[in-house]
Coordinates of C-alpha atoms and ligand atoms in Angstrom, one line a residue:
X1 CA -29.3 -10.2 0.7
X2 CA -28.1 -13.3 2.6
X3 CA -24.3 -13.1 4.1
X4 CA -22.2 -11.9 1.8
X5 CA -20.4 -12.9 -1.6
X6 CA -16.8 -14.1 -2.3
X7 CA -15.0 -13.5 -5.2
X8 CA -11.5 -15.3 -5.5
X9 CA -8.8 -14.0 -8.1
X10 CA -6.1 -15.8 -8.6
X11 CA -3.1 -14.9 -11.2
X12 CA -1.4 -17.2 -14.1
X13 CA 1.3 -16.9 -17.1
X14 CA 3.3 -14.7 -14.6
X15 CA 4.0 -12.9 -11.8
X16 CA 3.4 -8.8 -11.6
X17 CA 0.2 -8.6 -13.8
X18 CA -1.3 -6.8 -11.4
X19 CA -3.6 -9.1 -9.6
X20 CA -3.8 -6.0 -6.5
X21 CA -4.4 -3.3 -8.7
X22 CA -7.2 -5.1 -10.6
X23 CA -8.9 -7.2 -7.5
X24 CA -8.8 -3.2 -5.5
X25 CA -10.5 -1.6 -9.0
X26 CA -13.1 -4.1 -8.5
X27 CA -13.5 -3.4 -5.2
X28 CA -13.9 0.4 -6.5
X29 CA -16.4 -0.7 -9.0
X30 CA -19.0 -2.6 -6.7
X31 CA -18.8 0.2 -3.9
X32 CA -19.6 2.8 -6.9
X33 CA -22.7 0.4 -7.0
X34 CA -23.3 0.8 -3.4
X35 CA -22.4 -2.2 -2.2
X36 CA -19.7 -2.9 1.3
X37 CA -16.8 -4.9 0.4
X38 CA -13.7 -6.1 2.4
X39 CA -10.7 -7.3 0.6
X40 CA -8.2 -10.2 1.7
X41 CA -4.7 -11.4 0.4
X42 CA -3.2 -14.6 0.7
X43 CA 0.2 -14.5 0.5
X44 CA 1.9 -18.1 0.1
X45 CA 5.5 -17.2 1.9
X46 CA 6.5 -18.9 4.9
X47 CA 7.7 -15.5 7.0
X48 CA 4.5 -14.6 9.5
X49 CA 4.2 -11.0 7.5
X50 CA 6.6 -9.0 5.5
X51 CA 8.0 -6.8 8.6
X52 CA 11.2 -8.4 8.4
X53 CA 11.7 -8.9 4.7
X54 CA 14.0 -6.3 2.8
X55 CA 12.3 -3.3 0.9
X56 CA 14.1 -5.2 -2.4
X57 CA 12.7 -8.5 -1.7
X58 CA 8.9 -7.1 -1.3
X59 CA 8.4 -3.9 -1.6
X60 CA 7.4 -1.7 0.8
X61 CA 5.6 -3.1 4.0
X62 CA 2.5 -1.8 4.3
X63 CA 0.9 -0.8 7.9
X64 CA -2.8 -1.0 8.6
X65 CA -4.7 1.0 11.9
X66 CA -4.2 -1.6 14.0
X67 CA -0.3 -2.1 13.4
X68 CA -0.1 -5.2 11.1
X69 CA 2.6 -5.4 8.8
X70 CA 1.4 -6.1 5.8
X71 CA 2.0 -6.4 2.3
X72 CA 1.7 -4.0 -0.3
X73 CA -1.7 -5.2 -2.2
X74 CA -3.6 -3.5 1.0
X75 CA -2.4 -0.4 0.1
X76 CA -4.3 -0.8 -3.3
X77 CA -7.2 -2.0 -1.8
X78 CA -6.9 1.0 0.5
X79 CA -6.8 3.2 -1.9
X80 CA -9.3 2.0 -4.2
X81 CA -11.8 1.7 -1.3
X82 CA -13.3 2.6 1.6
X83 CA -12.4 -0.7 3.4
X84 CA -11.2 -0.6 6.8
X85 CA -8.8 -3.4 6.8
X86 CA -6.5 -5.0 9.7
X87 CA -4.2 -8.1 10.6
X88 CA -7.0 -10.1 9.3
X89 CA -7.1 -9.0 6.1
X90 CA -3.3 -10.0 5.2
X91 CA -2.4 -13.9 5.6
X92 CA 0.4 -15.8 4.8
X93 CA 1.0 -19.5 4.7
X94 CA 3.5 -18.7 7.6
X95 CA 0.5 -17.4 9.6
X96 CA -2.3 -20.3 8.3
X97 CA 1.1 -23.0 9.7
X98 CA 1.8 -21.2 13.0
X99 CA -2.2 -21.3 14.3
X100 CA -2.5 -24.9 13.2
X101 CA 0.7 -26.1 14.7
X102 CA 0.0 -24.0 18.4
X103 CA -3.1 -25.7 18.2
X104 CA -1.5 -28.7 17.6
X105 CA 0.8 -28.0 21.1
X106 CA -2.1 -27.4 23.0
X107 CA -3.3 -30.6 22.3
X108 CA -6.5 -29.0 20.5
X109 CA -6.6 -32.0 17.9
X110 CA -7.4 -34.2 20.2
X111 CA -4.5 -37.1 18.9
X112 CA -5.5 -36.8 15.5
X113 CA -2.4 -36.6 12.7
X114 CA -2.5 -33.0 11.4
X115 CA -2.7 -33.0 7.4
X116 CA -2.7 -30.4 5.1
X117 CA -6.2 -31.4 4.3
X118 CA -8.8 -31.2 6.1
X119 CA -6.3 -28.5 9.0
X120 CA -4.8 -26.4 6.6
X121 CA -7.5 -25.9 4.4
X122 CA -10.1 -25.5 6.9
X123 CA -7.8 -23.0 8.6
X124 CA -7.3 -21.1 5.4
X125 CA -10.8 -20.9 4.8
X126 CA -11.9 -20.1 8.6
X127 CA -9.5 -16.7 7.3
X128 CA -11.9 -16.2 4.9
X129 CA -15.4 -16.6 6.9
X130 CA -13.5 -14.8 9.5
X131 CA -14.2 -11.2 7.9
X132 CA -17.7 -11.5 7.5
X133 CA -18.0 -12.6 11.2
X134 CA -15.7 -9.4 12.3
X135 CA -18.2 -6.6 10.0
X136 CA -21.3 -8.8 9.5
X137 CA -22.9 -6.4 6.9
X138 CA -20.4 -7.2 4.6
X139 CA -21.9 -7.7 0.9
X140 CA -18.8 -8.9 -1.0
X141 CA -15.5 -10.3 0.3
X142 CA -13.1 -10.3 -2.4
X143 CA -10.0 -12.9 -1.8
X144 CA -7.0 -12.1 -3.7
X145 CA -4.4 -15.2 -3.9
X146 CA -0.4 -14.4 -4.0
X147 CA 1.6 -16.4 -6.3
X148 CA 1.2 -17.5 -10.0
X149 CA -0.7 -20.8 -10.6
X150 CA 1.4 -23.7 -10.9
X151 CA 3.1 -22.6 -8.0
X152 CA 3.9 -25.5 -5.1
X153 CA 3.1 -23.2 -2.9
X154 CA -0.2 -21.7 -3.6
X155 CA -1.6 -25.2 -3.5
X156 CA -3.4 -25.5 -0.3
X157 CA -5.2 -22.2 -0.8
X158 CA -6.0 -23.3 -4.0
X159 CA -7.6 -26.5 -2.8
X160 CA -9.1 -24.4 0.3
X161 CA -11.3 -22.2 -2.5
X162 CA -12.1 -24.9 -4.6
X163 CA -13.4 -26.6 -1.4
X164 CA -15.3 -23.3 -0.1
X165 CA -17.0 -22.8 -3.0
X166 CA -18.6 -26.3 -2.8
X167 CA -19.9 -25.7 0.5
X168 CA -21.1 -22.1 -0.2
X169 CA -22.4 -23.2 -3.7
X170 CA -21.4 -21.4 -7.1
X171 CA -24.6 -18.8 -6.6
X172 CA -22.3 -17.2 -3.7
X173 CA -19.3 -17.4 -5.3
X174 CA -16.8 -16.7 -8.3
X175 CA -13.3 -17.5 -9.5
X176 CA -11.5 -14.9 -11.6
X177 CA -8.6 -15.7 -13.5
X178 CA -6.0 -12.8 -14.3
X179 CA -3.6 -14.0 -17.0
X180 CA -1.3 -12.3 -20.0
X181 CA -1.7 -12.6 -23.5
X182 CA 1.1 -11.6 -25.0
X183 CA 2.3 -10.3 -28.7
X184 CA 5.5 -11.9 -30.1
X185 CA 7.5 -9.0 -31.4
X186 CA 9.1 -10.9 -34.6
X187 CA 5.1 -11.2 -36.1
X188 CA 2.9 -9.1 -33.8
X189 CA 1.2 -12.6 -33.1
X190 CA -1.2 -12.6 -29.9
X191 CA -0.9 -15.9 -28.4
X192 CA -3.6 -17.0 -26.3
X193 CA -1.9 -20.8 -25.4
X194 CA -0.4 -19.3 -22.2
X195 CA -3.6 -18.7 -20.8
X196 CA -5.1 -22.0 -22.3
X197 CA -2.0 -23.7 -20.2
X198 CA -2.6 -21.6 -16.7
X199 CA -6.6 -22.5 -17.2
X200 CA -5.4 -26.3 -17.5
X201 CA -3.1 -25.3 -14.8
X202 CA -6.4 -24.6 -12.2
X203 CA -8.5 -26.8 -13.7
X204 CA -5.8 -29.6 -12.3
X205 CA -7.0 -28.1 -9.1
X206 CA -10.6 -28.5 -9.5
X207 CA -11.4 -25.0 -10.4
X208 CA -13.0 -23.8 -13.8
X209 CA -12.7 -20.0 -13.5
X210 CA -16.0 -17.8 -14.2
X211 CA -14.1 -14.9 -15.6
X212 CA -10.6 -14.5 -17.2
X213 CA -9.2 -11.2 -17.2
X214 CA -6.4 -10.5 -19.9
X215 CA -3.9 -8.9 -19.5
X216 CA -2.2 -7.7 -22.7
X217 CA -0.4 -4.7 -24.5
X218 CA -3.1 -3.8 -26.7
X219 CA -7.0 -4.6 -26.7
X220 CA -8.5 -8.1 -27.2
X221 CA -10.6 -8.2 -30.3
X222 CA -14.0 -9.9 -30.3
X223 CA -12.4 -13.3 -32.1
X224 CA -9.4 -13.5 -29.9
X225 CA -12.1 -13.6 -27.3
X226 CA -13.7 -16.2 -29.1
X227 CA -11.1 -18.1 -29.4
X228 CA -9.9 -18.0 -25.5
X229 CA -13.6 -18.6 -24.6
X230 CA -13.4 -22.0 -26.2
X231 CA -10.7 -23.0 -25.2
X232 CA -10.9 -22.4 -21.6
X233 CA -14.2 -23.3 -21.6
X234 CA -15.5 -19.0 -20.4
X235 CA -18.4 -18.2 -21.8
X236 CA -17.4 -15.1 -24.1
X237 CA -19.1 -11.8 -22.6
X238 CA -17.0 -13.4 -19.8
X239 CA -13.7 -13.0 -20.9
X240 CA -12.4 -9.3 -20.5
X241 CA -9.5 -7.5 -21.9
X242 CA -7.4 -5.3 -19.7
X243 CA -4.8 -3.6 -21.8
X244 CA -1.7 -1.3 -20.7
X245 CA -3.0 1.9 -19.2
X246 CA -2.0 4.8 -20.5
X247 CA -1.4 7.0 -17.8
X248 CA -2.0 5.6 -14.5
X249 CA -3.5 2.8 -12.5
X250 CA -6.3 4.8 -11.3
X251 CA -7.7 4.5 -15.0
X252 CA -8.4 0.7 -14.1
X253 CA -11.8 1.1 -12.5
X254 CA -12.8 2.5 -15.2
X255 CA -11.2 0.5 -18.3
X256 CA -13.0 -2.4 -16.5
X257 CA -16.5 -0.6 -16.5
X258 CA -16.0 0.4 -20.3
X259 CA -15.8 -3.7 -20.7
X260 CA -18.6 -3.9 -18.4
X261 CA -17.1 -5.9 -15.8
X262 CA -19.1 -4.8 -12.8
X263 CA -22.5 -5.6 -14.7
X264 CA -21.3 -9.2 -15.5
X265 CA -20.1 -9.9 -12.2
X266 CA -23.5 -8.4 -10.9
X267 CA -25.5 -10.5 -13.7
X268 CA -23.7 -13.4 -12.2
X269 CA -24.9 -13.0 -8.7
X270 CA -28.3 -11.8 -10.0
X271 CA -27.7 -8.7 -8.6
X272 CA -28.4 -5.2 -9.7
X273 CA -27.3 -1.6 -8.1
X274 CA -27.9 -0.8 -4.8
X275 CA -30.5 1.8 -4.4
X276 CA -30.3 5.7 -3.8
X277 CA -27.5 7.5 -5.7
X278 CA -26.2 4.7 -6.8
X279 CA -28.5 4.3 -9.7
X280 CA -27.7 7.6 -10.8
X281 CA -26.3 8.5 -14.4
X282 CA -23.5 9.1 -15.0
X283 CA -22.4 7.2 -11.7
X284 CA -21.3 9.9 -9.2
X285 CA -18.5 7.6 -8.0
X286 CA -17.2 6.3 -11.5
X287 CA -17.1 10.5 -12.3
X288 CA -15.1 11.2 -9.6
X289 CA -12.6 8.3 -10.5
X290 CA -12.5 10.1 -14.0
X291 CA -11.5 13.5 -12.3
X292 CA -8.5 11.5 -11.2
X293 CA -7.1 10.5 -14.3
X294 CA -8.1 13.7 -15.9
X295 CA -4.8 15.2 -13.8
X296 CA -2.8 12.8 -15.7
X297 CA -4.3 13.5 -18.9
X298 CA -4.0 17.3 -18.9
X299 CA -2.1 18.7 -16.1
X300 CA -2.4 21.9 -15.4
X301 CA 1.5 21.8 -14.3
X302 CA 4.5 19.8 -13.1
X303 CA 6.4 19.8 -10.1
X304 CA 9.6 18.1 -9.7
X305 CA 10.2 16.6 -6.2
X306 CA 13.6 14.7 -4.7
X307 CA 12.6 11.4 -3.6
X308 CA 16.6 10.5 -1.6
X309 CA 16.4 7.0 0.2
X310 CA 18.4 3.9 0.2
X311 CA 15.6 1.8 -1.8
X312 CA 15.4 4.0 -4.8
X313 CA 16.1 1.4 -7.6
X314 CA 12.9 -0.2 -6.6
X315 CA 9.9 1.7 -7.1
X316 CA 7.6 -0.8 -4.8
X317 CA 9.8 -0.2 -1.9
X318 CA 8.1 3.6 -1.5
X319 CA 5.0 2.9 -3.4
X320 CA 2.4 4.0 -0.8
X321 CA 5.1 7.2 -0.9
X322 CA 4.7 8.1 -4.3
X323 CA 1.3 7.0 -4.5
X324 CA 0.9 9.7 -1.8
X325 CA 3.1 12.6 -3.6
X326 CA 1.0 12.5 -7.0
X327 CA -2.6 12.3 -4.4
X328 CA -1.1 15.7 -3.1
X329 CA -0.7 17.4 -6.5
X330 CA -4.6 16.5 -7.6
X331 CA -6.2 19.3 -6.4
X332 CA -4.5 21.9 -8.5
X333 CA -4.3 19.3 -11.5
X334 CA -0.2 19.6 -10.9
X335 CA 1.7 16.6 -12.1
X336 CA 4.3 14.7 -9.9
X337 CA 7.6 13.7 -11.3
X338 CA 10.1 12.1 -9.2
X339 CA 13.7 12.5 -9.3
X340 CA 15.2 9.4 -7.5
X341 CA 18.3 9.7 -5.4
X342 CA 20.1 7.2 -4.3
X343 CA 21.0 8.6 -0.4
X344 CA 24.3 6.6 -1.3
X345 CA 25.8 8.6 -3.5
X346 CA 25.1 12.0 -2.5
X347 CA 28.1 13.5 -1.3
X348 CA 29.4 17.3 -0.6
X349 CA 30.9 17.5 -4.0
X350 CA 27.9 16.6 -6.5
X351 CA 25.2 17.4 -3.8
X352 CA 24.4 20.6 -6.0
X353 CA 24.3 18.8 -9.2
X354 CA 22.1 16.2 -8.1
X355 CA 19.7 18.5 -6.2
X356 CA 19.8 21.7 -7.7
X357 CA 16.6 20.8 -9.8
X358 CA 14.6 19.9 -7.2
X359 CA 11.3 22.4 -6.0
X360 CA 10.7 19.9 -3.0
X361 CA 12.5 17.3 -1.1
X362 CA 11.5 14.5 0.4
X363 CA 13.5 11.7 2.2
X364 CA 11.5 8.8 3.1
X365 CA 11.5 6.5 6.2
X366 CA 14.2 3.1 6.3
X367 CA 16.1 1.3 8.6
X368 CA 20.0 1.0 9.1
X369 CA 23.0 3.4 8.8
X370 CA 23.7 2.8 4.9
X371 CA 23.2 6.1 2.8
X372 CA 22.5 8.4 5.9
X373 CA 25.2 10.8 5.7
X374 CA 23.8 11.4 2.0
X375 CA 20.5 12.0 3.7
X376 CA 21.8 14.6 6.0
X377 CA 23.4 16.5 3.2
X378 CA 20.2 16.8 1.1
X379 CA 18.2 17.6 4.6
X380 CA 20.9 20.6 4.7
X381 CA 20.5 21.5 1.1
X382 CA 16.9 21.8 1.4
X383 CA 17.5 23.8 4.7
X384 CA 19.9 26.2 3.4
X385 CA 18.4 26.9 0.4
X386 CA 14.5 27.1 1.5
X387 CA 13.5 24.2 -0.8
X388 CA 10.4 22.8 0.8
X389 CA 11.4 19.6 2.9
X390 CA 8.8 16.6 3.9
X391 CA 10.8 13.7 6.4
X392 CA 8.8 11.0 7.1
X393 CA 10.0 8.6 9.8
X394 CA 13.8 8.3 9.3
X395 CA 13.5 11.3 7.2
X396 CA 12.4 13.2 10.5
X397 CA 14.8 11.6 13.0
X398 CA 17.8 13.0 10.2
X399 CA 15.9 16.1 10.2
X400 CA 16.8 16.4 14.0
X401 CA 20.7 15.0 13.5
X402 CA 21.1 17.6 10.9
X403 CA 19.7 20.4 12.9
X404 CA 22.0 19.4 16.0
X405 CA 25.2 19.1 14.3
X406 CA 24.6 22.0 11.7
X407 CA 22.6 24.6 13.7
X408 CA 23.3 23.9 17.3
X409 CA 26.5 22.9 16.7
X410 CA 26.9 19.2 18.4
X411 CA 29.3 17.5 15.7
X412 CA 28.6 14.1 17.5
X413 CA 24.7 14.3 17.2
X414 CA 23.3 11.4 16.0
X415 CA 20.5 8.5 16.6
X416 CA 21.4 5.5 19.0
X417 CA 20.3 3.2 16.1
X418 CA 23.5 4.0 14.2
X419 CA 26.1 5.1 17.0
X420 CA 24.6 3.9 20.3
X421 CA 27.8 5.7 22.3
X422 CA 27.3 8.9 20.6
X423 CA 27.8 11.9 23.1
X424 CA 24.8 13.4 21.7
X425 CA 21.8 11.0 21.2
X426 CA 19.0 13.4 19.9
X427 CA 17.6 10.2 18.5
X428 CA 17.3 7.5 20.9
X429 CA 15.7 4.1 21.3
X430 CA 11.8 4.4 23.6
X431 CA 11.7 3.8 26.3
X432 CA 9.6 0.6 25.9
X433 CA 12.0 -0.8 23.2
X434 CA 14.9 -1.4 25.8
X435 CA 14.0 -4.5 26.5
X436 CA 12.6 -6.3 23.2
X437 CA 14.8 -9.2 21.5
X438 CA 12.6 -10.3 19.0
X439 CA 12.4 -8.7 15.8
X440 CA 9.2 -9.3 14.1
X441 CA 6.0 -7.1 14.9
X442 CA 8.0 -6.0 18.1
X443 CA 8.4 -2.1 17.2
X444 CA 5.5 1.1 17.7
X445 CA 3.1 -0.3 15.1
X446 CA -0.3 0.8 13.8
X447 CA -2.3 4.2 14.6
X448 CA -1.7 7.0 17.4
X449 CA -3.7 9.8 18.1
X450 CA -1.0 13.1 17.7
X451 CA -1.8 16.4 19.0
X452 CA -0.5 19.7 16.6
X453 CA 0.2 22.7 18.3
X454 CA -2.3 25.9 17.2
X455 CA -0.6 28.2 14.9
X456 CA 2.1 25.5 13.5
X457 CA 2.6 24.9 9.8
X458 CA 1.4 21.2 10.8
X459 CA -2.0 22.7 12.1
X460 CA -2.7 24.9 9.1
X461 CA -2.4 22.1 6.6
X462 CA -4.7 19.3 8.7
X463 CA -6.9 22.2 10.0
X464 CA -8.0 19.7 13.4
X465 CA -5.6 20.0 16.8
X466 CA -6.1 16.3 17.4
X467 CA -4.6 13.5 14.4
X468 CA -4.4 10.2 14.0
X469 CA -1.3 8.4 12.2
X470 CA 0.2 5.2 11.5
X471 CA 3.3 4.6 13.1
X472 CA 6.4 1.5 11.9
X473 CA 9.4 2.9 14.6
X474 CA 11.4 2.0 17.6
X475 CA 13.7 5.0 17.7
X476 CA 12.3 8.7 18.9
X477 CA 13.5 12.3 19.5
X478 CA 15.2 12.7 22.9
X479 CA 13.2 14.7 25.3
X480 CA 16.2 15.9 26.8
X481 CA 16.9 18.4 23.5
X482 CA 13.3 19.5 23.7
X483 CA 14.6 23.1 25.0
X484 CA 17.7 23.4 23.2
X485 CA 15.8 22.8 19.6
X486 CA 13.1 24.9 20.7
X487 CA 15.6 28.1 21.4
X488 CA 16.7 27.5 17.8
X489 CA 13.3 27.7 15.8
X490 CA 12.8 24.1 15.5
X491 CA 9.4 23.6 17.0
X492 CA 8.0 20.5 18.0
X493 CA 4.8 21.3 16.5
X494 CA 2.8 17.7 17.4
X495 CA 3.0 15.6 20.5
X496 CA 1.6 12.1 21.5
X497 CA -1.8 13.4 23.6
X498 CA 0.4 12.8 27.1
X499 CA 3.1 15.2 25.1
X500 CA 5.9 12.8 25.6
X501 CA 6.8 11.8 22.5
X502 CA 7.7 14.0 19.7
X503 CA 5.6 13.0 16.6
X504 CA 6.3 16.3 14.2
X505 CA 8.7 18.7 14.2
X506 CA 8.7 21.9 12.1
X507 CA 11.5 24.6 11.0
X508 CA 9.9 28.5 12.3
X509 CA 8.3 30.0 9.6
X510 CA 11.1 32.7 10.1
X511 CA 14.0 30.6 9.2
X512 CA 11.8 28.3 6.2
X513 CA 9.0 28.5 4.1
X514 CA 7.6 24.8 4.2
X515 CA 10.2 22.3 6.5
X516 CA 8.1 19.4 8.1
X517 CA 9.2 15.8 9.7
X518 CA 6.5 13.3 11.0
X519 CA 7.7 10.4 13.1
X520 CA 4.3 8.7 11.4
X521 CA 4.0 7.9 8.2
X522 CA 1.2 10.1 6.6
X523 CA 1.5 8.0 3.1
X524 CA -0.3 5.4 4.4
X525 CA -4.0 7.1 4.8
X526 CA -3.7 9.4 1.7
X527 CA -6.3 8.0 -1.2
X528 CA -6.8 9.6 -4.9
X529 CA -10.2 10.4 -4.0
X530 CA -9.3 12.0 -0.4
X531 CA -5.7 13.2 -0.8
X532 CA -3.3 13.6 2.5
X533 CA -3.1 17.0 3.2
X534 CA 0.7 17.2 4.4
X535 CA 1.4 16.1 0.8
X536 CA -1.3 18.5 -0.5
X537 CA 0.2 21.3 1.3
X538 CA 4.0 20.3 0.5
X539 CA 3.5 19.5 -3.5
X540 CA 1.9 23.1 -3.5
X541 CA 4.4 24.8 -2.1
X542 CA 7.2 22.7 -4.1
X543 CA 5.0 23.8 -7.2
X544 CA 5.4 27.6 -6.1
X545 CA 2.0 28.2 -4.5
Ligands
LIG601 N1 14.9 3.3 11.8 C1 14.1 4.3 12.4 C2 13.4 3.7 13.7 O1 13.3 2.6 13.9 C3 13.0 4.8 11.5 C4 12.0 3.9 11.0 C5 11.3 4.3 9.8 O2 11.7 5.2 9.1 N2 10.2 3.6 9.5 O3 12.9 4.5 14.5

C-alpha cells in the first residue's frame, strides 16, 4: 500500500469521553489486523509540554524513551499498542507557536507577515507528515485532537485537518467524531441534539465527520442510530455506540469489534486483514485482549495495596501507576484494589489505623516537601512490619531518609530538595543539575540502561543483569552513604552501567521479605498484554505468594 493512512478523532458535547482510550483501542484493533500504526495528540495549551503543569491541573505527566514529557493519552496509546512513540508524538499549540515564531527570528520567512494560515497550519500539519517520514513503513497514523469542539483553541488544528485531507484526498483519510448522548434522568429520554449541535459545530469548520462514535450509558438502539445518521448526515452502519464499560477500559477494543468498528474503518479504506496470523479465527490478538478482561470478570482473588502520595484525590495524577499495579496482578487472575492515602494526613497517631489493612505499600514519585513526613511513616510501617514495599522515584529517595534516620540513626537525614543545609544529605541534587535555571525539560529525562546486581531481589524478578528504565528526576542517593547503608542490609542492588548513580536499592532478604525502591519509574513500560515484572513480583507477594 501507498504511504500510510490518517485517521483524525476529534471529541464534542464534552470534555473526558475518552477520546485517548478509544483512539489507543483502535489503535489495538488495526494492529490485531496486522497492520503498523503510530499515534499522535494534539494538545491545544499554550505551555511547550505538561512537565511543569501540576499533577491536579493534568494528570500525571507521562515520559516516553527519549525523555519527552508528555501527556497522559501516550500512556493509552502505549498500552494499547506496540507503538514506539517520542517528543514527536505529543504537540501542543505552545510547541506548533514556538517553531513558527524562531523561524520567524531567524529570518526564515523571508519578510512575509506570519498568519495563522497558511504558518500555523502548515506547521501543524508538517507534525503530522513528520511521523511517517521518521518510521516510513508506517500503515496508519492515527491523530488524536485535545480539546472539545467549539473550543477557540482547537481551531487551527481543526482547520490544519480539514486542509490535509484535501490535499491527501478522502481515500487516505477519515474524521471520527466522539460525542455523548446522554439520558435525562426525570424521563430516561436519550437525546441525540447534543451531538447534532457538536456535528454543526465541525461542520462550521469544514469537516463532515465519516464516523461518530457515541458515547452513552446504555447501548444505542438501531433507530436512535437512525435518527443521529440523518441528522448528521453519517451514513448509519457508520454511527457506533460505545456504552459504559463494565469493568475496565481494556474491554474497549473489544466493545468496538462487537460493533464492528475495525471492518468499517477497513471497508472505508478498501482494506482487508493483513496476511499471516492475522486472518486467523478467532483473532489471536483480539483473544488475548479477552484474557485481560477476564481477570476483572472473575478474579481468582484480591489484594489490597496502599497507594500514599500527595495527588491522591486525583486518580489521573498516578494513572500509568495504577494502570501498572492491576497489569502486575494479571497473571495469577488477582484483582487490584487501591486504598488511597493522602501522604498528608498520615501521622504517628492513626498511622495504624489507616495502614493496618494494607498487604503491600506503595508510595509513588512527586515533587516538593508537602506530605513527606507522612511518607516516611508509612515507609517505616511497611519496614517494621514486613508488608511488602514498592518506592518509585520519591518513593525510593524516602526509602533512603527513612532508613538513615530510623536504622542508622542520623536524625537530620534528609534530601537537599527539601532541606538543602541538612547535616546529612543522603539525597542530594546530580551533579549535572547544579547549574540548571530553567525549569521545563531541564531534569534526567527519558530511558537509562541500569545494571542489577546477581542474586538481588531486583534481579530475580527482571531475570536480565542489564535494564532499561525511564527516568523524570534531578535529585539522587549520595554516594558518600554507599558504605554506611551497605553495612546495614540496605543493598544498592542496580547501578547506572559506570555504577555511579544509585538507580535501585533493596532491604536484605534477612531483614524483609519484598522491600524495593527504583529511582526510575517502572510504570511507564508495563502494558496489559506484557505486564512489568517489579509490579508482578510485588502484587504477588502483597497477595501472599
Ligand atoms: N523530587 C524528586 C527528584 O526530583 C523525585 C522526582 C520523582 O519522584 N519523579 O529527584
Amino acid at each position: 500500500m501507498q504511504g500510510p493512512r490518517y485517521i483524525f478523532m476529534t471529541g464534542g458535547v464534552a470534555s473526558s469521553l475518552g477520546k485517548g482510550v478509544s483512539i489507543a483501542s483502535i489503535g489495538a484493533l488495526l494492529e490485531a489486523r496486522g497492520y503498523k500504526v503510530t499515534i499522535i495528540k494534539f494538545d491545544p495549551y499554550i505551555n511547550i509540554d505538561p512537565g511543569t503543569m501540576s499533577p491536579f491541573q493534568h494528570g500525571e505527566v507521562y515520559v516516553t524513551e527519549d525523555g519527552a514529557e508528555t501527556d497522559l493519552d501516550l500512556g493509552y496509546y502505549e498500552r494499547f499498542t506496540s507503538a514506539k512513540l517520542g517528543r514527536e508524538n505529543s504537540v501542543s499549540t505552545g510547541q506548533i507557536y514556538h517553531a513558527v515564531i524562531s523561524r520567524e527570528r531567524r529570518g526564515e520567512y523571508l519578510g512575509r507577515t506570519v498568519q495563522v494560515i497558511p504558518h500555523i497550519t502548515n506547521e501543524i500539519k508538517n507534525r503530522i507528515l513528520l511521523l511517517s517520514q521518521l518510521q516510513p513503513d508506517l500503515d496508519f497514523v492515527l491523530v488524536e485532537i485535545g480539546g472539545t469542539v467549539g473550543d477557540i483553541e482547537s481551531v487551527p488544528f481543526l482547520e490544519a485537518i480539514r486542509q490535509f485531507r484535501l490535499e491527501h484526498g478522502p481515500e487516505n483519510t477519515m474524521f471520527i467524531h466522539l460525542t455523548l448522548v446522554p439520558i435525562i434522568t426525570t424521563g430516561g429520554e436519550i437525546k441525540t441534539k447534543p451531538t447534532q449541535h457538536s456535528v454543526k459545530e465541525l461542520l462550521k469548520q469544514g469537516i463532515q465527520p465519516d464516523i461518530l462514535i457515541c458515547r452513552s450509558k446504555v447501548p444505542l438502539d438501531t433507530e436512535l442510530k437512525e435518527k443521529i445518521s440523518l441528522f448528521c448526515n453519517v451514513l448509519p452502519r457508520r454511527v457506533f455506540s460505545a456504552p459504559d464499560i463494565e469493568h475496565t477500559i481494556y474491554e474497549i477494543p473489544q466493545i468496538f469489534h462487537r460493533e464492528n468498528l475495525d471492518s468499517e474503518i477497513l471497508n472505508y479504506f478498501h482494506l482487508g486483514n493483513k496476511a499471516g496470523e492475522f486472518l486467523l479465527e478467532p483473532n489471536p490478538m483480539l483473544a488475548r485482549w479477552q484474557r485481560v478482561v477476564d481477570v476483572f470478570r472473575a478474579p481468582a482473588q484480591r489484594v489490597r495495596i496502599a497507594v500514599v502520595g500527595k495527588y491522591i484525590a486525583l486518580h489521573d495524577a498516578y494513572r500509568s501507576l495504577y494502570e501498572a499495579l492491576t497489569h502486575g496482578g494479571f497473571a495469577r487472575r488477582i484483582a487490584v484494589d487501591f486504598l488511597k492515602i493522602d501522604s498528608e494526613r498520615v501521622e504517628p497517631e492513626n498511622v495504624e489505623e489507616l495502614l493496618g489493612a494494607a498487604q503491600g505499600i506503595l508510595v509513588p514519585g512527586g515533587f516538593g516537601e508537602r506530605g513527606i513526613e507522612g511518607k516516611l511513616l508509612a515507609i517505616r510501617y511497611a519496614r517494621e512490619h514486613k508488608i511488602p514495599y514498592f518506592g518509585i522515584c520519591l518513593g525510593m529517595q524516602c526509602a533512603v531518609i527513612e532508613f538513615a534516620r530510623n536504622v542508622l540513626g542520623l536524625a537530620e537525614a534528609n534530601s537537599t530538595e527539601f532541606a538543602p543545609e541538612t547535616a546529612h544529605p543522603v539525597i542530594s541534587l546530580m551533579e549535572e543539575q547544579m547549574a540548571i535555571v530553567n525549569k521545563g525539560g531541564t531534569m534526567r529525562l527519558g530511558a537509562y540502561p541500569c545494571r542489577l546486581r546477581e542474586g538481588s531481589l531486583l534481579y530475580e524478578c527482571y531475570l536480565e543483569p542489564v535494564v532499561s528504565e525511564r527516568h523524570r528526576h534531578r535529585f539522587e542517593f549520595n554516594n558518600r552513604y554507599r558504605t554506611l547503608f551497605e553495612q546495614a542490609g540496605m543493598r544498592l542492588s542496580g547501578l547506572s552501567p559506570d555504577g555511579m548513580l544509585v538507580e535501585a536499592i533493596e532491604l536484605d532478604r534477612s531483614l524483609h521479605p519484598f522491600f524495593i525502591g527504583t529511582q526510575y519509574h517502572p510504570e511507564f513500560k508495563s502494558k496489559p498484554l506484557a505486564p512489568h515484572p517489579l509490579f508482578t513480583r510485588f502484587v504477588e507477594k502483597s497477595a501472599g505468594f
